[in-house]
PDB file of C-alpha atoms and ligand atoms in Angstrom:
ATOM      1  CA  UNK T 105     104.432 171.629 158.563  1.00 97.00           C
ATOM      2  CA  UNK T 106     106.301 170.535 155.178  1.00 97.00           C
ATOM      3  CA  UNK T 107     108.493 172.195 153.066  1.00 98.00           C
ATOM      4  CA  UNK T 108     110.249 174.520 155.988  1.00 98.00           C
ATOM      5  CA  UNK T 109     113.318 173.174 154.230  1.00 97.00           C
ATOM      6  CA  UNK T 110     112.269 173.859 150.776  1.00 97.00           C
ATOM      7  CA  UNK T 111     111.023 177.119 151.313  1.00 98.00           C
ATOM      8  CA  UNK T 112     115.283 177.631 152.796  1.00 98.00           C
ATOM      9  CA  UNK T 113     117.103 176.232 150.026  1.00 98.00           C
ATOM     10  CA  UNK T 114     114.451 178.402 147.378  1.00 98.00           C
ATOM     11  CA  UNK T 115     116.124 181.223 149.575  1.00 98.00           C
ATOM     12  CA  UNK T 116     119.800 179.870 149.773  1.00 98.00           C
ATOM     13  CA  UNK T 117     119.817 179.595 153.328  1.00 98.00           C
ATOM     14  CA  UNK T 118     120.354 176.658 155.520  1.00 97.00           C
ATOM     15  CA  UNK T 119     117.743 174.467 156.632  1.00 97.00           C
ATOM     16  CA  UNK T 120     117.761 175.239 160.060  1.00 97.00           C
ATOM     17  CA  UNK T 121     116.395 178.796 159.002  1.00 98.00           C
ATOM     18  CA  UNK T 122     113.708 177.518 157.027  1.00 98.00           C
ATOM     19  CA  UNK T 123     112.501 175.628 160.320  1.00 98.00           C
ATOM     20  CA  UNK T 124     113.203 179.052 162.295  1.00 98.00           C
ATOM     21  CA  UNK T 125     111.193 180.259 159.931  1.00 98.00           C
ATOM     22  CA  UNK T 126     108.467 177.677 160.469  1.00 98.00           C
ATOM     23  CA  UNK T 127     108.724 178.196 163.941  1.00 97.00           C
ATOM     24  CA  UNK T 128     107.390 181.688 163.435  1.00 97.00           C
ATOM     25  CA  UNK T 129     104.746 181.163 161.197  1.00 98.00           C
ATOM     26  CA  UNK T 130     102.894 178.760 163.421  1.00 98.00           C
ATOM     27  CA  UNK T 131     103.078 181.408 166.322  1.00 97.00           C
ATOM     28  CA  UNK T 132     101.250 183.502 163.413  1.00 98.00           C
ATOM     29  CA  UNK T 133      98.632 180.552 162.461  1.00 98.00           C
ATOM     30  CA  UNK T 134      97.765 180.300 166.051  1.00 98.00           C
ATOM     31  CA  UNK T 135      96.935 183.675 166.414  1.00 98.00           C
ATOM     32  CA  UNK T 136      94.699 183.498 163.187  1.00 98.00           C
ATOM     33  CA  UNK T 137      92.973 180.021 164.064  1.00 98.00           C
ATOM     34  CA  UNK T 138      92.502 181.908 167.534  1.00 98.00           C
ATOM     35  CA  UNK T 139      90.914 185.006 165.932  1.00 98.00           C
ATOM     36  CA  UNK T 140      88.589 182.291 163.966  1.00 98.00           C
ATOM     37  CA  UNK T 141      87.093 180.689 166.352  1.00 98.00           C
ATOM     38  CA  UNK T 142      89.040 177.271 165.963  1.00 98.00           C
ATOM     39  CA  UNK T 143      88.865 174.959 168.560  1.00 98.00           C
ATOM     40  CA  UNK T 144      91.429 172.487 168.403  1.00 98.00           C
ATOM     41  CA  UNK T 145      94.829 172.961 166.356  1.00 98.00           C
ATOM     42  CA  UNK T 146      97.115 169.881 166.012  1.00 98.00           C
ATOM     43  CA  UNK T 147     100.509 170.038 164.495  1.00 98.00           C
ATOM     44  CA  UNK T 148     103.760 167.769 163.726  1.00 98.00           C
ATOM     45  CA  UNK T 149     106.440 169.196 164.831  1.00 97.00           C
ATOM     46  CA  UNK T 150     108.594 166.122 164.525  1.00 97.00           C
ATOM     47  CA  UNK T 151     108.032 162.482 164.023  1.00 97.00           C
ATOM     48  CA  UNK T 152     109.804 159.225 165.239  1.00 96.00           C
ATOM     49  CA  UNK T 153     111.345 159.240 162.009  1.00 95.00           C
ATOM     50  CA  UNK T 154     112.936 162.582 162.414  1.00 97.00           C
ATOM     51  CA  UNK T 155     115.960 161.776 164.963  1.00 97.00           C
ATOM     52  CA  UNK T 156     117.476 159.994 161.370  1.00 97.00           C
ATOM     53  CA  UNK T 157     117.823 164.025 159.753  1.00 97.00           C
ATOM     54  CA  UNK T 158     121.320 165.180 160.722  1.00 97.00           C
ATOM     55  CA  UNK T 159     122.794 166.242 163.769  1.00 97.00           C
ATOM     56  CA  UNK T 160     122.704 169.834 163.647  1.00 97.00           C
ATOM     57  CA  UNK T 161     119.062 169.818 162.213  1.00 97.00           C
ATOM     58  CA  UNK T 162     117.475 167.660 164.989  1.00 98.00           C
ATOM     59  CA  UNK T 163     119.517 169.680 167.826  1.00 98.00           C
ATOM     60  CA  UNK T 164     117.832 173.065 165.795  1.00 98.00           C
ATOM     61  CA  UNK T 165     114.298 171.619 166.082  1.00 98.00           C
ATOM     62  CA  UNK T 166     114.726 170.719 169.175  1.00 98.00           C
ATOM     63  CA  UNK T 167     115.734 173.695 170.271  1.00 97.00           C
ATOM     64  CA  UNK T 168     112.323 175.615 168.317  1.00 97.00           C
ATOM     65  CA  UNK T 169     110.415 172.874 170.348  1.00 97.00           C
ATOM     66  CA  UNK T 170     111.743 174.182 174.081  1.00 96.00           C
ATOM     67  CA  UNK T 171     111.338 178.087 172.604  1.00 95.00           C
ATOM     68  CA  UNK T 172     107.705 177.742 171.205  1.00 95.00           C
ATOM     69  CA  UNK T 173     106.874 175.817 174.365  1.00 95.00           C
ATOM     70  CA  UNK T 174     108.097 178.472 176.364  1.00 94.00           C
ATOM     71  CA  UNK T 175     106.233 181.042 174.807  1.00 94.00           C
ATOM     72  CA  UNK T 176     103.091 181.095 177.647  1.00 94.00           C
ATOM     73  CA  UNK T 177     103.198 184.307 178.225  1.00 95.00           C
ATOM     74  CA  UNK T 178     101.894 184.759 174.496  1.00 95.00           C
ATOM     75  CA  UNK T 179      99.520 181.549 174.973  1.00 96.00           C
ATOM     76  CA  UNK T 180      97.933 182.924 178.234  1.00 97.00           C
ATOM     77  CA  UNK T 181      97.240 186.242 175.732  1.00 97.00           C
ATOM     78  CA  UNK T 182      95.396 184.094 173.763  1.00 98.00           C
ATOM     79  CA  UNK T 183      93.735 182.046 175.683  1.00 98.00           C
ATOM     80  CA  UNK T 184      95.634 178.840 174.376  1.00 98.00           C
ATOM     81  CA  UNK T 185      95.989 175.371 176.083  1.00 98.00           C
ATOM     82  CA  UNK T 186      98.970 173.368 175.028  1.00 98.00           C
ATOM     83  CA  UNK T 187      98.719 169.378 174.478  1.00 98.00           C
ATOM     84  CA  UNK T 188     101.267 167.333 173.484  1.00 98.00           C
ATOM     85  CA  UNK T 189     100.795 164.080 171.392  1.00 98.00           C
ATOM     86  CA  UNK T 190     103.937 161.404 171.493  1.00 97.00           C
ATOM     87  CA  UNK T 191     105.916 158.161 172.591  1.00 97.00           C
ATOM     88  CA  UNK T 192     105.499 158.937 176.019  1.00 96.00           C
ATOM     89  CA  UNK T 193     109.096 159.904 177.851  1.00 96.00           C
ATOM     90  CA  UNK T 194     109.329 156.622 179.770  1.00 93.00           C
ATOM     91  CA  UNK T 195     108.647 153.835 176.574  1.00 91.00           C
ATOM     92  CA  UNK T 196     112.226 151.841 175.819  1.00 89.00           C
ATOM     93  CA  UNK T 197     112.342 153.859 172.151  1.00 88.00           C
ATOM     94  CA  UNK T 198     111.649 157.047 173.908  1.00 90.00           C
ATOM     95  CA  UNK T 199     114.776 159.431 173.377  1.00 91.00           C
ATOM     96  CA  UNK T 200     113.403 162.812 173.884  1.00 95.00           C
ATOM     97  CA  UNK T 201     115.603 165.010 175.805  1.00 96.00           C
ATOM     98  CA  UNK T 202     115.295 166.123 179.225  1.00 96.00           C
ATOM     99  CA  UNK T 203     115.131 169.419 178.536  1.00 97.00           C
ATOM    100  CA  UNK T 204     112.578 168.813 175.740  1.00 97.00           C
ATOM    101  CA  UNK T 205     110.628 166.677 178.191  1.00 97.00           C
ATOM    102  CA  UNK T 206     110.527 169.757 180.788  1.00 97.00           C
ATOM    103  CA  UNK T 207     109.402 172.360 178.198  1.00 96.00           C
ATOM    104  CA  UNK T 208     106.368 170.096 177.256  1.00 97.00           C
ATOM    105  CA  UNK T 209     105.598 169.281 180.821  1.00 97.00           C
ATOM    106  CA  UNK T 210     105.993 172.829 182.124  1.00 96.00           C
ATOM    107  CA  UNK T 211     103.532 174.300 178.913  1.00 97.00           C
ATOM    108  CA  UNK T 212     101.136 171.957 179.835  1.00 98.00           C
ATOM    109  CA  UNK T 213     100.959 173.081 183.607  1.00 98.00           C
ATOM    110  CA  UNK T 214     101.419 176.362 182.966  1.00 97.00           C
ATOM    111  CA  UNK T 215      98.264 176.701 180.133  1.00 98.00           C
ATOM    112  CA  UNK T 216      96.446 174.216 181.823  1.00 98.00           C
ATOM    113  CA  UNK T 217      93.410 176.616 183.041  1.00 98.00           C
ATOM    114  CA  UNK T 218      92.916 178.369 179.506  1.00 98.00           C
ATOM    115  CA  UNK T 219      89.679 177.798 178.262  1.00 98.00           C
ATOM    116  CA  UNK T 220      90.440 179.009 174.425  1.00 98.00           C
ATOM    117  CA  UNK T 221      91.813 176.839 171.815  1.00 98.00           C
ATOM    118  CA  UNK T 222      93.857 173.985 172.397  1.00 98.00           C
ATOM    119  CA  UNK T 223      97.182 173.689 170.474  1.00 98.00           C
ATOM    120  CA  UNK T 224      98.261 170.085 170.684  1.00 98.00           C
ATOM    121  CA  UNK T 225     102.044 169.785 169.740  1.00 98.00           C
ATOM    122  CA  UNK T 226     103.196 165.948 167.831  1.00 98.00           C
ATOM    123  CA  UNK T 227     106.749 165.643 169.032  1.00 98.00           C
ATOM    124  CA  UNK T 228     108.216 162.107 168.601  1.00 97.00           C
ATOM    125  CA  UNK T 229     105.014 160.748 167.093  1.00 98.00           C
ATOM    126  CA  UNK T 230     103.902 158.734 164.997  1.00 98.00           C
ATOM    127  CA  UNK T 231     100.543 157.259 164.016  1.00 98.00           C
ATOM    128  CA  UNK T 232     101.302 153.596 163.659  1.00 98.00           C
ATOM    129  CA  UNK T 233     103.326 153.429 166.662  1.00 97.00           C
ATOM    130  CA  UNK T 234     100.600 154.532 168.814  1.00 98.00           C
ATOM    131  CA  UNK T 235      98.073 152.834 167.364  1.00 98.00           C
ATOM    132  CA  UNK T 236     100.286 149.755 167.954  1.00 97.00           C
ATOM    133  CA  UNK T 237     100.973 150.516 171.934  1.00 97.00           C
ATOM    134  CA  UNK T 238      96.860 150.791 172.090  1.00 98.00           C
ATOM    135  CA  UNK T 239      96.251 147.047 170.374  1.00 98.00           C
ATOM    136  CA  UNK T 240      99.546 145.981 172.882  1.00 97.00           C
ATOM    137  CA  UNK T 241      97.872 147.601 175.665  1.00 97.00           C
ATOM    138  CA  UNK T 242      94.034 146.072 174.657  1.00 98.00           C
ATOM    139  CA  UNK T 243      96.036 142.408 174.544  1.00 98.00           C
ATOM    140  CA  UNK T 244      97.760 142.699 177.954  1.00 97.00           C
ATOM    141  CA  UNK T 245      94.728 143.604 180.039  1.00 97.00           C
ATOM    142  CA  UNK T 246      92.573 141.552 178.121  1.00 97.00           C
ATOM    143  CA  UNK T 247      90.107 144.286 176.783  1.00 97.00           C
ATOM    144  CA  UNK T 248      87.673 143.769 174.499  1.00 96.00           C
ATOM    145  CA  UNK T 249      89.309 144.527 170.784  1.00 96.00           C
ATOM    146  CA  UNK T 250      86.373 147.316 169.980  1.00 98.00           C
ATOM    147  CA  UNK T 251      86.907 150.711 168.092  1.00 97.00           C
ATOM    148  CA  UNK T 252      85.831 152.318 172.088  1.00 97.00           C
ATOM    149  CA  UNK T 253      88.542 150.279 173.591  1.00 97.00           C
ATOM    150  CA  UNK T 254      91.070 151.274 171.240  1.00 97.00           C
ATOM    151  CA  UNK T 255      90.306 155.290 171.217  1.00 97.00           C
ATOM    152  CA  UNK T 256      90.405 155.045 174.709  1.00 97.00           C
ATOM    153  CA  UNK T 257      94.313 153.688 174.438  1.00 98.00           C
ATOM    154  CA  UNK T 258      95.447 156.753 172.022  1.00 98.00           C
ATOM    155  CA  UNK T 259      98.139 158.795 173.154  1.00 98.00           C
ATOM    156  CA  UNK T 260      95.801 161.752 173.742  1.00 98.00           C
ATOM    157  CA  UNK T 261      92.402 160.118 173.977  1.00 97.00           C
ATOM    158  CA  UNK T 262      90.577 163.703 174.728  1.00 97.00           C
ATOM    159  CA  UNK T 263      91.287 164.468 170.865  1.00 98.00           C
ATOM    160  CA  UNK T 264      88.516 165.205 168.860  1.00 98.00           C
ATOM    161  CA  UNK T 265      88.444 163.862 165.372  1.00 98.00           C
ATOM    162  CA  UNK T 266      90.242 165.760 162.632  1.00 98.00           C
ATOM    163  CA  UNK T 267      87.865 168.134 160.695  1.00 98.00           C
ATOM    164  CA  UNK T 268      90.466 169.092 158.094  1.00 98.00           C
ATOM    165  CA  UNK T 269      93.710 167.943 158.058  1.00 98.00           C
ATOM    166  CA  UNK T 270      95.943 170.373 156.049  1.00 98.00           C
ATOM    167  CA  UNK T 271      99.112 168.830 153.695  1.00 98.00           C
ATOM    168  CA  UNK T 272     101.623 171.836 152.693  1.00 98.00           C
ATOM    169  CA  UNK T 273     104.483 171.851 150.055  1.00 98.00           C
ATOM    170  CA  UNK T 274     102.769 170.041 147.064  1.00 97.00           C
ATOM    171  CA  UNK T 275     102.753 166.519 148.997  1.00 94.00           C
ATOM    172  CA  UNK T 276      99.583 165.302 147.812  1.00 96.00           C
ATOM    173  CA  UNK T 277      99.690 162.023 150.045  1.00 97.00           C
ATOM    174  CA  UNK T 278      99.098 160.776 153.527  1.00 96.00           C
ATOM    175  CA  UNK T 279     101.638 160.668 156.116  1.00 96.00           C
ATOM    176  CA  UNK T 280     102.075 158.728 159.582  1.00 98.00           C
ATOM    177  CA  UNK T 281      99.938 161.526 161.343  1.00 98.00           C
ATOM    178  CA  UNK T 282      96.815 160.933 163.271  1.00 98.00           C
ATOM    179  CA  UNK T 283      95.628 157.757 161.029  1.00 98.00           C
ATOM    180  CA  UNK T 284      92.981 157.433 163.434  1.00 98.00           C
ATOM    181  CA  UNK T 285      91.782 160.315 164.410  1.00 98.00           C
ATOM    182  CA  UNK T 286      91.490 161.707 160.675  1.00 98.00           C
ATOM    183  CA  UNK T 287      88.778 159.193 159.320  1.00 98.00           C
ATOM    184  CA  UNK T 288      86.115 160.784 157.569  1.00 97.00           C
ATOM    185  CA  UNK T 289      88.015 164.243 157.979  1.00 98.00           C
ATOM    186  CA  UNK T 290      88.560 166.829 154.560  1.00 98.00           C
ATOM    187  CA  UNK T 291      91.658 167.145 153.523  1.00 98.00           C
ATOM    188  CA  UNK T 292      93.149 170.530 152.089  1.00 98.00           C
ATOM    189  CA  UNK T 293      96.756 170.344 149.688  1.00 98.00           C
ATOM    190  CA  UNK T 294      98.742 173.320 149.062  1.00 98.00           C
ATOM    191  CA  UNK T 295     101.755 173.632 147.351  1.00 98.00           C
ATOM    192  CA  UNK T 296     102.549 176.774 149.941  1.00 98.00           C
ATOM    193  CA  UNK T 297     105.425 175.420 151.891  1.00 98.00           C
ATOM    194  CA  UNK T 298     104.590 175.767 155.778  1.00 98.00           C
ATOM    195  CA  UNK T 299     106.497 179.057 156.179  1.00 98.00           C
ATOM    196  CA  UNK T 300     104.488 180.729 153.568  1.00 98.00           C
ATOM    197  CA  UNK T 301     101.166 178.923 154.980  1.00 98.00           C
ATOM    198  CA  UNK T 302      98.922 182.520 155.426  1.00 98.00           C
ATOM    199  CA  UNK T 303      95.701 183.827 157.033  1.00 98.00           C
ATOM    200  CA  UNK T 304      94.123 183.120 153.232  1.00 98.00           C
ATOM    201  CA  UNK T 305      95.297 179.625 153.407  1.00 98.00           C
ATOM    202  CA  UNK T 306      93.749 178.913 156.614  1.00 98.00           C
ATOM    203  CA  UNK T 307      90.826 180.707 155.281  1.00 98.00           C
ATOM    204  CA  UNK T 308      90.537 178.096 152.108  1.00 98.00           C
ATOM    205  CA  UNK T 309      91.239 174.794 154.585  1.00 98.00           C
ATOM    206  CA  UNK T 310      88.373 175.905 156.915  1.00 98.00           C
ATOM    207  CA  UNK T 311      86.189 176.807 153.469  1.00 98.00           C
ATOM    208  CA  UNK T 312      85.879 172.962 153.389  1.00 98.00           C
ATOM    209  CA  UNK T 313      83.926 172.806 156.451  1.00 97.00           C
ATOM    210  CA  UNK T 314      81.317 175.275 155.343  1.00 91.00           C
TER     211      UNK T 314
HETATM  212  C1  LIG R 663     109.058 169.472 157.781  1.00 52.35           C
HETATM  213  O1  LIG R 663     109.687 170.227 156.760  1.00 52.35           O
HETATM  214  C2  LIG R 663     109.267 170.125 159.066  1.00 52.35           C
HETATM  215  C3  LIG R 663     109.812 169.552 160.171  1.00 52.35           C
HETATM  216  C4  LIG R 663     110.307 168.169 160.234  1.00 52.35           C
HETATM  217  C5  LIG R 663     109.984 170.317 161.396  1.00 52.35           C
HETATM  218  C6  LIG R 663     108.818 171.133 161.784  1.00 52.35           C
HETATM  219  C7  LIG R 663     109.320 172.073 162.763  1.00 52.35           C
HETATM  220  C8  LIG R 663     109.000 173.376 162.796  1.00 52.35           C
HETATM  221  C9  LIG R 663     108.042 174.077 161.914  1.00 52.35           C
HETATM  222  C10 LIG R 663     109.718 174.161 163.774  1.00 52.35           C
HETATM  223  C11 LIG R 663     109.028 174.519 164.970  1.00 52.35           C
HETATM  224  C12 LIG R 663     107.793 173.825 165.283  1.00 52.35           C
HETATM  225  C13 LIG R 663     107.418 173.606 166.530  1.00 52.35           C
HETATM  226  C14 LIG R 663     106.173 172.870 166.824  1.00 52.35           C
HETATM  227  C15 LIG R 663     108.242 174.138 167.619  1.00 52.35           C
HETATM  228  P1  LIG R 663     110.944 169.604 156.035  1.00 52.35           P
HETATM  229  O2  LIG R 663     112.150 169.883 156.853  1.00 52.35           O
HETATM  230  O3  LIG R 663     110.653 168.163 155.769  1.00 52.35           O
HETATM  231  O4  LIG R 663     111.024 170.448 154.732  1.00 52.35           O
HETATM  232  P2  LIG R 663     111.220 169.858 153.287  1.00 52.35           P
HETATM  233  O5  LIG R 663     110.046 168.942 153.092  1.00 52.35           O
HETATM  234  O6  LIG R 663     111.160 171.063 152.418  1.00 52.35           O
HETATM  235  O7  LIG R 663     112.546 169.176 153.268  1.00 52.35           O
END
């Protein structure tokens, strides 16, 4: 979801608003990918690189991340099962908050029996770190080092492979997101930043799949 701070200083405001802003739009993209038919919506919402952004910013985000995971009354509406994807709470680099670590548990419990979409949430992710823990994991119980192994030892095995992944904000590159899972996936760029990410845009990422 790049360019939530962008899209801020374009408007003179501080970049916590921009990410407010963010916040709001995705609740708006999940009611379109719903209304579409889309079965699986992943997003980063913050990476392991993210606790380095200042103070006041992280605490913000943080604080989006406990709202929009509180919002199940609005996700039962829908139909929409919440996943999250990260360093799990207990590893040594781990530092998500307790409070955090409630809203994620309690959004999974609580959407658990929806049968619609599933929104899967990255919060302290990142690609290379998980697919690290997996080859760690295949080592210490002696696995066989095979492609099936490894999937197997993702954070979230149940994820499907990316169809489209979708870059906002201009950044025509690759980041540390889902390395794995997006092999052989389409790739959409925008230069929309994430707050201004609309129903069209959605429209033109999924035109990739027809
Ligand atoms: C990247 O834009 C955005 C983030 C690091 C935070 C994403 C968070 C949200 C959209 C808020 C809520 C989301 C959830 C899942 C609760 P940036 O800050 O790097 O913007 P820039 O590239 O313009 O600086």
């Amino acid at each position: 979801m790049d360019g939530n701070g962008r899209w801020a200083k374009a408007r003179h405001l501080p970049r916590t608003a921009g990410h407010t802003e963010g916040e709001e739009n995705l609740a708006a993209v999940v009611r379109s990918a719903v209304k579409r038919d889309v079965g699986w919506l992943t997003v980063f919402g913050f990476s392991t690189e993210n606790w380095r952004r200042p103070r006041t910013e992280v605490r913000h985000i943080l604080g989006l991340h406990e709202k929009l995971f509180g919002r199940v009354a609005e996700l039962d509406d829908l139909n929409v099962r919440i996943q999250w994807i990260g360093r799990p709470f207990r590893s040594p680099d781990a530092r998500t908050p307790r409070f955090v670590q409630r809203a994620i548990r309690k959004a999974i419990d609580d959407t658990s029996a929806n049968t619609g979409m599933t929104l899967t949430i990255a919060f302290d992710y990142g690609s290379r770190t998980e697919l690290a823990q997996a080859a760690q994991r295949i080592i210490t119980n002696d696995l066989p080092a095979t492609a099936e192994a490894l999937e197997q030892l993702l954070y979230l095995p149940e994820l499907p492979p990316v169809d489209v992944l979708v870059r906002t904000s201009g950044e025509v590159r690759i980041s540390n997101f889902l390395l794995w899972q997006i092999a052989g996936s389409k790739v959409y760029f925008t230069d929309k930043a994430w707050p201004d990410f609309d129903e069209h845009e959605l429209d033109n990422a999924l035109a990739l799949l027809a």
